[in-house]
Short mmCIF file of C-alpha atoms in Angstrom, two decimals:
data_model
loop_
_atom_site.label_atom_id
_atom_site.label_comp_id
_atom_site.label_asym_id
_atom_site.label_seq_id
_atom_site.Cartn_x
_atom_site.Cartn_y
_atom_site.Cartn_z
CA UNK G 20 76.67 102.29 132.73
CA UNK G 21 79.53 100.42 131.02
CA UNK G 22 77.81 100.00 127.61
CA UNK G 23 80.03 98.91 123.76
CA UNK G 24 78.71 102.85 122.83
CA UNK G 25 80.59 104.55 125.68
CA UNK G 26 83.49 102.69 126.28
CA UNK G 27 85.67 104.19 124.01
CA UNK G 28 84.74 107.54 125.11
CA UNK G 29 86.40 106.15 128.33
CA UNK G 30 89.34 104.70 126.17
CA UNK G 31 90.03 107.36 123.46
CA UNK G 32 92.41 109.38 125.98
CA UNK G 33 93.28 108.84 129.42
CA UNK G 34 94.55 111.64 131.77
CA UNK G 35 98.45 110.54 131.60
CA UNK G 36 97.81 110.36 127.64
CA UNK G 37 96.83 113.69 127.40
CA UNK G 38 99.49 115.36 130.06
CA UNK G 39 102.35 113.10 127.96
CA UNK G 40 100.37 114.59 124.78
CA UNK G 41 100.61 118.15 126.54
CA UNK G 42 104.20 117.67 127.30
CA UNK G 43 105.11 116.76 123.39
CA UNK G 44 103.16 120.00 122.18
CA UNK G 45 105.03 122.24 124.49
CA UNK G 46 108.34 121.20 122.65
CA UNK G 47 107.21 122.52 119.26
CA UNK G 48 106.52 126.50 118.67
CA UNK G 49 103.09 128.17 119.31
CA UNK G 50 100.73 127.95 116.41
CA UNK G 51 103.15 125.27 114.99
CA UNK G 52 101.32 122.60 112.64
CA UNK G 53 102.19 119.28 112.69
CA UNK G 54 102.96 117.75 109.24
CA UNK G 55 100.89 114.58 109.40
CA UNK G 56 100.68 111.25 106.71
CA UNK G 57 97.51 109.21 106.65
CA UNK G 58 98.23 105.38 105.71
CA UNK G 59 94.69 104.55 104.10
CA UNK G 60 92.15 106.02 101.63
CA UNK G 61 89.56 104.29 103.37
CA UNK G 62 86.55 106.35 104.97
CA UNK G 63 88.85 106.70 108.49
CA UNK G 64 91.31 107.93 106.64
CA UNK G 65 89.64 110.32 104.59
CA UNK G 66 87.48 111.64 107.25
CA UNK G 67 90.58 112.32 108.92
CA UNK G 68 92.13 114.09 105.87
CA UNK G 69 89.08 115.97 105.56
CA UNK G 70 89.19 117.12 109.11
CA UNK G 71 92.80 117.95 109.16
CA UNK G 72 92.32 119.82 105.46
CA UNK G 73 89.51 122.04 107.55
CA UNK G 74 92.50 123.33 110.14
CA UNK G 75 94.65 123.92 107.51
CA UNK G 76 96.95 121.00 108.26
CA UNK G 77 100.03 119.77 105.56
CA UNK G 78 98.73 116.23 105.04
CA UNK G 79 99.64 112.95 102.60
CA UNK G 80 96.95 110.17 102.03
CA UNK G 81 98.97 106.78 101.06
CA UNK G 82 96.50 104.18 99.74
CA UNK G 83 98.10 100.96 98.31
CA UNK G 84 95.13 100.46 96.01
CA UNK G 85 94.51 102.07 93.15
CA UNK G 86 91.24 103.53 94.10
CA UNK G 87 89.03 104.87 97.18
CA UNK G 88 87.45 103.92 99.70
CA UNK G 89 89.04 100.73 101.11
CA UNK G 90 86.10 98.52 102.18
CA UNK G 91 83.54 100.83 100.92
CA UNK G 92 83.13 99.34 97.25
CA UNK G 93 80.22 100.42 94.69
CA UNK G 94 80.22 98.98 91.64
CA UNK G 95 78.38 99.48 88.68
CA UNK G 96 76.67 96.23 87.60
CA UNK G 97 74.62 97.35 84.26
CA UNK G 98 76.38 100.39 82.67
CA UNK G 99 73.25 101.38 80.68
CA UNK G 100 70.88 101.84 83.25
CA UNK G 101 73.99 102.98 85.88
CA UNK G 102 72.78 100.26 88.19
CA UNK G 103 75.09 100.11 91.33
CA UNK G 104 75.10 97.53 94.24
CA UNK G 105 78.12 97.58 96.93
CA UNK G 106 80.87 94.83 97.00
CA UNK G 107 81.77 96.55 100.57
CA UNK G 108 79.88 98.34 103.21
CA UNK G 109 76.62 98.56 102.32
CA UNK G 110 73.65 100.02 105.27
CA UNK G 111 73.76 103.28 107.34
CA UNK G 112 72.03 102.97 110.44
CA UNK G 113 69.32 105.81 111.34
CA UNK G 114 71.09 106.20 114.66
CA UNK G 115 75.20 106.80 112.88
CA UNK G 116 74.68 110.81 113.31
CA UNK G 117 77.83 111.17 112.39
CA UNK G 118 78.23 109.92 108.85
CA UNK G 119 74.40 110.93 108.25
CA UNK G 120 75.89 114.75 108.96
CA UNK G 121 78.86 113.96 106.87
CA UNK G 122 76.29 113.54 103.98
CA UNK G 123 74.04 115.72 104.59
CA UNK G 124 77.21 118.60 105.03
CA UNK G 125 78.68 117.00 101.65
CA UNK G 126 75.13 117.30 99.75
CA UNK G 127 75.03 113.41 99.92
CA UNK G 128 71.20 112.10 99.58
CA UNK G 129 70.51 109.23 101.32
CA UNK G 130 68.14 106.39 100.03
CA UNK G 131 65.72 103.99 102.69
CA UNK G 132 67.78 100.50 102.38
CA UNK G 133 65.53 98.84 105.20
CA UNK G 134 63.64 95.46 103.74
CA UNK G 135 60.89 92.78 104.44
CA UNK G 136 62.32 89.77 105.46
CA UNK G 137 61.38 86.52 104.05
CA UNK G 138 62.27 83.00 105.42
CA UNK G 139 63.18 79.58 103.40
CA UNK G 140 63.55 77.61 106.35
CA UNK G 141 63.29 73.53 105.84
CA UNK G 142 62.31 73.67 102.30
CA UNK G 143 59.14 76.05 103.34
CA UNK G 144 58.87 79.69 102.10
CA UNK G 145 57.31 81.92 104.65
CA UNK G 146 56.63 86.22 103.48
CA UNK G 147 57.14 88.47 106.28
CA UNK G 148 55.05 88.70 109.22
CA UNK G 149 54.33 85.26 108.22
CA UNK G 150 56.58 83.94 110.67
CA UNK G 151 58.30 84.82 114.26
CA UNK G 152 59.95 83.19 117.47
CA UNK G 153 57.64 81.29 119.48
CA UNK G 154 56.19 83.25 122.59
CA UNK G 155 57.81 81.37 124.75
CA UNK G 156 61.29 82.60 123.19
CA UNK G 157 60.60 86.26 123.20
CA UNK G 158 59.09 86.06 127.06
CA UNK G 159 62.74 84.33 127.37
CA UNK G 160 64.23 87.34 125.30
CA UNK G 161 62.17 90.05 126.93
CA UNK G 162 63.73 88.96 130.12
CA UNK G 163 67.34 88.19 129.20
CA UNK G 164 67.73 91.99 127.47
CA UNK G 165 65.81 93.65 131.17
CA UNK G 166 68.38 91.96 133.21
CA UNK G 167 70.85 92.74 130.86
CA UNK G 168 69.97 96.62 131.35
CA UNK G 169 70.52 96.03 135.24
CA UNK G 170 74.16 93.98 135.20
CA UNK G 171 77.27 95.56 137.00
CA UNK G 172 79.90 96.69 134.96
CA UNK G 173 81.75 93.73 136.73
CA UNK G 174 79.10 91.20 135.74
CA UNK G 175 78.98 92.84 131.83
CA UNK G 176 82.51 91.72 131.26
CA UNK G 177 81.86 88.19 132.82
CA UNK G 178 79.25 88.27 130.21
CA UNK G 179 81.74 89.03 127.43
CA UNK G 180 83.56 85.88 127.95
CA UNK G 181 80.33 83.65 127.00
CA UNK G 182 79.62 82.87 123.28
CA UNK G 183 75.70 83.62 122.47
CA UNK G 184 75.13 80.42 121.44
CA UNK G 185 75.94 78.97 124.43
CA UNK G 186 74.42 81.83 126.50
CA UNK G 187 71.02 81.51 124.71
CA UNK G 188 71.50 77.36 125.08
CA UNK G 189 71.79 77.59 128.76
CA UNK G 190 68.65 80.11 129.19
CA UNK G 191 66.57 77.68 127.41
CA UNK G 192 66.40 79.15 123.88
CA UNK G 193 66.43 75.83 121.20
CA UNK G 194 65.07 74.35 118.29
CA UNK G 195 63.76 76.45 115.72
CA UNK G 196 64.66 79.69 117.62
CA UNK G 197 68.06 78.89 118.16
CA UNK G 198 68.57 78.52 114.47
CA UNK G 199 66.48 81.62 113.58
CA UNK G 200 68.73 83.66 115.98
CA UNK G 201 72.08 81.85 113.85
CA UNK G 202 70.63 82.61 110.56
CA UNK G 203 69.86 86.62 111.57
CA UNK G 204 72.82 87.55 114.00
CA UNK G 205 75.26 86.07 111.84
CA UNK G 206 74.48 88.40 109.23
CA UNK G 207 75.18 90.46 111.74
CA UNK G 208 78.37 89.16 112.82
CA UNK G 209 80.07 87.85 109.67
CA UNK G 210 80.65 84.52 111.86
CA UNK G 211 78.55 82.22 113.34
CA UNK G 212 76.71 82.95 116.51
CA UNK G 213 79.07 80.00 118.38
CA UNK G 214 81.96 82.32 118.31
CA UNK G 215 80.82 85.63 119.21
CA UNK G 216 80.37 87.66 122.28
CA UNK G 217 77.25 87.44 124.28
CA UNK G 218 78.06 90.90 125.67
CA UNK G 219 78.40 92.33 122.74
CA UNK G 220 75.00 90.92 121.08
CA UNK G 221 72.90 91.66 123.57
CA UNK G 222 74.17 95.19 124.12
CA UNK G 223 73.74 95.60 120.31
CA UNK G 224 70.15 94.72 121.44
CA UNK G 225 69.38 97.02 124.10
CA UNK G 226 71.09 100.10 123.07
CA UNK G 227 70.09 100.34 119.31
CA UNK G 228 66.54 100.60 117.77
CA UNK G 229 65.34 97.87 115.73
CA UNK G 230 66.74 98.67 112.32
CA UNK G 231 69.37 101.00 113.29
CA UNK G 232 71.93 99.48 111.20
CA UNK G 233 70.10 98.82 108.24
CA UNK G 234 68.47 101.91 107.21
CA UNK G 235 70.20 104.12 104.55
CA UNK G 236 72.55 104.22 101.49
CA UNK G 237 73.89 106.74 99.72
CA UNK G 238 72.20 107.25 96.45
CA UNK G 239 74.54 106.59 93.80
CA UNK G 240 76.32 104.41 95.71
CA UNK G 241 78.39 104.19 99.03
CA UNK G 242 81.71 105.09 97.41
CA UNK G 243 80.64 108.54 96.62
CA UNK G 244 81.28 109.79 100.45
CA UNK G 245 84.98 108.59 99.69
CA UNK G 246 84.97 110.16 96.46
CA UNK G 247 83.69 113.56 97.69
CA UNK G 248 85.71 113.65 101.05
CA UNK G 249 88.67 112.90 98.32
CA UNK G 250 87.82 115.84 96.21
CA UNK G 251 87.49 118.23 99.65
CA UNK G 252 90.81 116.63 100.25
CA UNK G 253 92.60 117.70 96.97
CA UNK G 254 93.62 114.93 95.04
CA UNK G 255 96.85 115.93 94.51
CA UNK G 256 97.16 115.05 98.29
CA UNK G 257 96.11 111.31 97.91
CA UNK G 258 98.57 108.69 96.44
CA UNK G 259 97.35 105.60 95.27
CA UNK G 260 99.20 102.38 94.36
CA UNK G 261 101.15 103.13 97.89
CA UNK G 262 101.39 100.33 99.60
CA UNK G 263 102.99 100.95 103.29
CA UNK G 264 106.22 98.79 103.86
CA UNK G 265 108.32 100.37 106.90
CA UNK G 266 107.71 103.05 109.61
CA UNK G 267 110.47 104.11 111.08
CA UNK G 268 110.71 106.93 114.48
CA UNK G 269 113.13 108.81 114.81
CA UNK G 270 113.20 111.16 117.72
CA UNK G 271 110.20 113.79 116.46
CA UNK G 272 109.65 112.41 112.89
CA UNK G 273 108.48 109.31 111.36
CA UNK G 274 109.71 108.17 108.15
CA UNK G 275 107.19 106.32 105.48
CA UNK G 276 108.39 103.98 102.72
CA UNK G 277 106.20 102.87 100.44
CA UNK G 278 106.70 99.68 98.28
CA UNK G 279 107.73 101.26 95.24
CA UNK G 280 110.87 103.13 96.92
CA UNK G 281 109.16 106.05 97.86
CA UNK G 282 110.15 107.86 101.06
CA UNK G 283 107.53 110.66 102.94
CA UNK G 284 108.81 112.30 106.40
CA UNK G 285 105.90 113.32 109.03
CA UNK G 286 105.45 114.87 112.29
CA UNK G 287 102.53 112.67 112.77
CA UNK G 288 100.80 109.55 111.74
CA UNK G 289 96.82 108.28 111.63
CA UNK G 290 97.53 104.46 110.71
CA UNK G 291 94.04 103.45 109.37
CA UNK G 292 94.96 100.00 108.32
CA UNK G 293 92.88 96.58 109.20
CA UNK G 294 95.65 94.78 111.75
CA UNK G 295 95.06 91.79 109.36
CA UNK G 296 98.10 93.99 107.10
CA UNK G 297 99.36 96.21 110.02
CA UNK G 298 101.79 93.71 111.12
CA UNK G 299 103.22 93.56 108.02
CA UNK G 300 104.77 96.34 108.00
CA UNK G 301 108.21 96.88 109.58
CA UNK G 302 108.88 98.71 112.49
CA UNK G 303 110.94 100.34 113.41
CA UNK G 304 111.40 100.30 116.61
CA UNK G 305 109.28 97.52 116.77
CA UNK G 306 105.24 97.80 118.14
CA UNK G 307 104.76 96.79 122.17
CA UNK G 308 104.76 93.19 122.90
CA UNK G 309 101.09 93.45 124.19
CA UNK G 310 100.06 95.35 120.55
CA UNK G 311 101.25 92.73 118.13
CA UNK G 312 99.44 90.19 120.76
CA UNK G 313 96.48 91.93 120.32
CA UNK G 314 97.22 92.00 116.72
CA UNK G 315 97.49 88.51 116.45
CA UNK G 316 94.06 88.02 118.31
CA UNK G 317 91.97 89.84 116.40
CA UNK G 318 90.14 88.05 113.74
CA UNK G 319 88.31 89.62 110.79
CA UNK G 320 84.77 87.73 109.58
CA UNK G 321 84.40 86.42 106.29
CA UNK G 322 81.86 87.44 104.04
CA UNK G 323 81.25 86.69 100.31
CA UNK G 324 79.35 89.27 98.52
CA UNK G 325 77.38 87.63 95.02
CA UNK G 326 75.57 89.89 92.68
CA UNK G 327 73.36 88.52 90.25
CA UNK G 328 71.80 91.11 87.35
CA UNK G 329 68.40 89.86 86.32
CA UNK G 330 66.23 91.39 83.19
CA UNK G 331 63.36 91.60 85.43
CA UNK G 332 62.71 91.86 89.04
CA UNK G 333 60.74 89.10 89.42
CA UNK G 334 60.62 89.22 93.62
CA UNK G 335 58.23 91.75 93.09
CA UNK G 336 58.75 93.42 95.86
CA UNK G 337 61.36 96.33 96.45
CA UNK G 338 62.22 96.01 99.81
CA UNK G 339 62.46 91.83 99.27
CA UNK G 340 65.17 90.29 101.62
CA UNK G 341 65.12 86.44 102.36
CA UNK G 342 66.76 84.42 105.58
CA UNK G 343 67.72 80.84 104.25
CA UNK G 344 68.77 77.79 105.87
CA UNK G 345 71.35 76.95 102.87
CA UNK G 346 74.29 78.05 101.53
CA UNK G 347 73.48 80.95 99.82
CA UNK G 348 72.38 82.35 103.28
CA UNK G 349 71.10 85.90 103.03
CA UNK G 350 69.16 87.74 99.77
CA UNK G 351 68.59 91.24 99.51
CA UNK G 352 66.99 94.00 96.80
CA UNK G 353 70.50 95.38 95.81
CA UNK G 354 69.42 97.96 93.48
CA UNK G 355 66.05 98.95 95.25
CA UNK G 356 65.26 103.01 94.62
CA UNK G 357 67.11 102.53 91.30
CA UNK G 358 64.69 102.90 88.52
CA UNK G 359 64.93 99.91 86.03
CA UNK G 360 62.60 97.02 84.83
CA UNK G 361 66.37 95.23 85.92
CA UNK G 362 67.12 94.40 89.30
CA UNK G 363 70.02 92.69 91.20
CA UNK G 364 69.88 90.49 93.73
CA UNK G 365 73.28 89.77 96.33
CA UNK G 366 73.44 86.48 98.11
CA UNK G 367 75.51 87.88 101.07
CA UNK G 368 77.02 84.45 103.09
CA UNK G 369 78.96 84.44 105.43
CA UNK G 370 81.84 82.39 107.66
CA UNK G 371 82.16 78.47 106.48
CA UNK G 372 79.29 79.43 103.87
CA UNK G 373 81.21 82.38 102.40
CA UNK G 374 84.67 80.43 102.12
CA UNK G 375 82.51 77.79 100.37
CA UNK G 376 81.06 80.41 98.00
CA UNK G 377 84.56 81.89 97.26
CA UNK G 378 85.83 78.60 96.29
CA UNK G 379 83.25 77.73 93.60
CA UNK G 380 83.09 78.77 90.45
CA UNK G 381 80.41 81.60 89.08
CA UNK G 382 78.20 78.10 87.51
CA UNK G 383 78.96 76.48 90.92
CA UNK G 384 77.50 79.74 92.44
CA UNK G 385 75.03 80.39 90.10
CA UNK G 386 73.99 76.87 91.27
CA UNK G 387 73.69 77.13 94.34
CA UNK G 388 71.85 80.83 94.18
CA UNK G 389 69.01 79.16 91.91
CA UNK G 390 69.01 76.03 93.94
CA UNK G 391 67.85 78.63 97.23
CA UNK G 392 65.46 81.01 94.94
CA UNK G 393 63.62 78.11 92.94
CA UNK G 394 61.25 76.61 95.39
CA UNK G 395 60.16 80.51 95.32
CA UNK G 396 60.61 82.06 92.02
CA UNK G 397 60.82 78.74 89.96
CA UNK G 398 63.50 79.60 87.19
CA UNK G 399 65.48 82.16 87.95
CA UNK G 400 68.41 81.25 85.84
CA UNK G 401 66.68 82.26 82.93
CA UNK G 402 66.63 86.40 83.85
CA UNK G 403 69.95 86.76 85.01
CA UNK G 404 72.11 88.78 82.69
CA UNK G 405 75.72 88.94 84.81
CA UNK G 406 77.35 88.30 88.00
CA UNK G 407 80.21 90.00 90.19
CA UNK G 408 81.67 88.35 93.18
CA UNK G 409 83.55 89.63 95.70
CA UNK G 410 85.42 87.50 98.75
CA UNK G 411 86.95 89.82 101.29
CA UNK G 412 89.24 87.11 102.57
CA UNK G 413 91.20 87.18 99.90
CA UNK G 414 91.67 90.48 99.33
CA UNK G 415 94.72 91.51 99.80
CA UNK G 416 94.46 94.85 101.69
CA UNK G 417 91.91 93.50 104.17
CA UNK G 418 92.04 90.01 104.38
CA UNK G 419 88.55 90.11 105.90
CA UNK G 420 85.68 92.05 105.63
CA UNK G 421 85.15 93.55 109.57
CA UNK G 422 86.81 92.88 112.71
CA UNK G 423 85.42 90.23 114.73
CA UNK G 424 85.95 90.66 118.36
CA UNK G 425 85.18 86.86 120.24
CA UNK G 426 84.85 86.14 123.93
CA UNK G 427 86.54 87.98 126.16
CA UNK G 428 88.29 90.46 123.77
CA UNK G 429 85.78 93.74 123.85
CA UNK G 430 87.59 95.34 126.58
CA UNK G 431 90.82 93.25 127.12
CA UNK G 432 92.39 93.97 123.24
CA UNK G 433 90.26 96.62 121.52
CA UNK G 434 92.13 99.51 124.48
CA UNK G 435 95.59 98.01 122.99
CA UNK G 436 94.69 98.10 119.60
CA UNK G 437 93.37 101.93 119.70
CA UNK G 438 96.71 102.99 122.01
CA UNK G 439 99.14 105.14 120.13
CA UNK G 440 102.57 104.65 119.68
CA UNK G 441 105.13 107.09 120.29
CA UNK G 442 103.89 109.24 116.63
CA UNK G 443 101.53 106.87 115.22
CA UNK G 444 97.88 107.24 115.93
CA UNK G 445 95.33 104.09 114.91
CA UNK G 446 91.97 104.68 113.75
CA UNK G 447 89.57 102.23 111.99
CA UNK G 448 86.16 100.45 112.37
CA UNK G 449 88.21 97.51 114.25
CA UNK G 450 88.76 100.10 116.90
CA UNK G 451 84.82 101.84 116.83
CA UNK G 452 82.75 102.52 119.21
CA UNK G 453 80.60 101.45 116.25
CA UNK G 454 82.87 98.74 115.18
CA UNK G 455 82.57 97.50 112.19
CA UNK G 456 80.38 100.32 110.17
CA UNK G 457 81.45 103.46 108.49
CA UNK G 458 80.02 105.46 111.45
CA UNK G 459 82.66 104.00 113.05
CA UNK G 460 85.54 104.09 110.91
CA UNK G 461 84.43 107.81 110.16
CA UNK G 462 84.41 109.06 113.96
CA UNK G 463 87.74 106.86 114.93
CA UNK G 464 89.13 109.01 112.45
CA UNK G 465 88.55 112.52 113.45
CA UNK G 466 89.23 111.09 117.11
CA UNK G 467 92.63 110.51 115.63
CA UNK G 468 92.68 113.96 114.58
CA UNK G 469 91.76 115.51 117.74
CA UNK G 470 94.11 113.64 119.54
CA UNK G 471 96.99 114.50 117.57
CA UNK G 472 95.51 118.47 117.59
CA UNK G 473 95.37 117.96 121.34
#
């Protein structure tokens, strides 16, 4: 069955990549080891670095940041207490075996991050299991995910080229369920249900338990995988503050120049980077027409991360998330498991909402955060203590937060996108068979590395 989880098993390495990969081996010694450059400290690129450390493998890490972890960001809100929420990536799903290994291999505890959701919906509060879909929508459900399980392959890709939205409009799914779906999956998405794959929703669906992507963080915070795979690494091997301006291949070698002048020669490349920057780099020769089209098509969702520190955590409840119908969108218990009378709350929006958010100011945000938590808590502006925002469209080495495939782009541009080219391999959540989580990012790494190892 033709399912998001398999397909790029099916798509990692076909059988005329491998005999061209076979045929490029054969020109180099026996036991001859490649001397390959990594473009991207993020978790793909360090898992690859890590991997490629294990075989004993000559390796560079460029980052052009000037710290770890790419889209993995912990920060430490309340320096006292150590109090850290994530600015990045924030759950690990029970079923991501890989980077739930990783930890466990690194002597990484993980932390339960799962939550009781709440609803504001309409101006009325509602506590978990206090509210649901009608019956009537998930008899509709029930029966749109079974025939899901029995589509062709053929009739899976049709499916791919419907929006949800419109897919749950046209099987009778409206009102107050339609916008309860919109207000959940978009968390989901980072976009508004109207713009993304039905394919890909429903097979998130049917193939993954209920909470399988909101389950765990790392104690301490998320950034400590990158920090430890980093130390495993060497540190002398990563260079930060290298921003990527020009590949160039020449014959067997590729030759790296960073923005500040410098100049690294490889045998091989893992290129890690979201394509939001990719293109910006010159090269040389130049990436496949079809590539840069697919480049061009991919989008990248837009979230706004907003933390608020509070002297007390007056939700009362540690696993407290809350669904609104507002602006501030999404709530969760950002510091639960961390022992303090303080607490922080992140309003987590995303698409329209999060550009809006980004735009305001921290009183026009702190406005509209107590303007969604008052007709609960009353006053909230009186415990809160400090703020950090974070708007991953505007950062400037990501330019989004994670890719966003739309209709019909599963299987027509994610295959181009995870091609190599000529030296250069491509690894990165965009690319996933768990797109857009660090499982993913993590095992399109070491895919890189096997590839390259042959």
């Amino acid at each position: 069955m033709l399912t998001r989880r398999n397909f790029i098993e099916q798509a990692i390495i076909t059988p005329i990549q491998a005999v061209a990969a076979a045929k490029v081996f054969s020109l180099f010694p026996i036991n001859y080891k490649p001397k390959v450059i990594i473009i991207g400290a993020g978790l793909s690129g360090l898992a690859a670095g890590y991997l490629l450390s294990h075989k004993g493998i000559d390796l560079t890490v460029l980052e052009a940041r000037s710290r770890l972890g790419g889209r993995v960001y912990s920060q430490t809100i309340d320096e006292n207490e150590n109090l850290a929420v994530e600015l990045g990536a924030e759950w690990i799903g029970a079923s991501h075996q890989r980077v739930i290994s990783l930890c466990q291999e690194l002597g990484l505890e993980l932390h339960n991050n799962q939550f009781n959701t709440h609803l504001l919906y309409q101006g009325k509060y509602f506590r978990q299991n206090e509210w649901d879909f009608s019956d009537a929508c998930n008899n509709k459900l029930d029966n749109l995910l079974q025939a899901y399980s029995n589509l062709s392959e053929a009739n899976k890709m049709k499916l791919d080229k419907i929006d949800l939205w419109r897919y749950l409009v046209d099987n009778g799914i409206k009102d107050k369920d339609l916008d309860f779906i919109e207000l959940i999956k978009s968390t989901d998405f980072g976009e508004s249900i109207r713009f993304a794959s039905a394919f890909l929703a429903l097979d998130e669906y049917v193939e993954s338990q209920e909470t399988y992507h909101m389950d765990y963080k790392i104690k301490g915070g998320n950034s400590k995988l990158a920090k430890t795979l980093a130390e495993k690494i060497g540190r002398d091997k990563i260079l930060l503050n290298r921003q990527v301006v020009a590949i160039e291949q020449t014959g067997r070698s590729v030759i790296i120049t960073c923005a500040n002048g410098d100049k690294l020669a490889a045998d091989k490349v893992i290129c890690t980077l979201p394509t939001t920057v990719m293109k910006d780099i010159r090269w040389n020769p130049v990436l496949p027409a079809d590539k840069l089209e697919a480049i061009d098509a991919l989008q990248y969702s837009r979230i706004n991360k907003y933390a608020t520190l509070y002297n007390r955590r007056f939700w009362q409840d540690e696993s407290f998330d809350l669904i609104t119908d507002g602006p501030a969108h999404y709530f969760y218990h950002a510091t639960k498991n961390q022992v303090s009378t303080k607490g922080a709350l992140v309003s987590y929006t995303i698409g329209d909402k999060a550009d809006i958010f980004a735009r305001q100011s921290n009183a026009g945000r702190n406005a509209l955060v107590e303007s969604a938590l008052k007709p609960i808590f009353g006053d909230t502006e009186q415990y809160a203590l400090k703020q950090i925002n974070h708007y991953w469209g505007n950062d400037e080495f990501a330019r989004g937060s994670y890719a966003f495939y739309g209709k019909n782009q599963w299987f027509n541009i994610r295959p181009i996108l995870q091609r190599k080219f000529k030296h250069v391999h491509f690894a990165g959540e965009h690319i996933a068979d768990w797109q857009g989580y660090m499982e993913g990012a993590i095992e399109t790494g070491e895919a890189a590395v096997a590839a390259i190892l042959g």
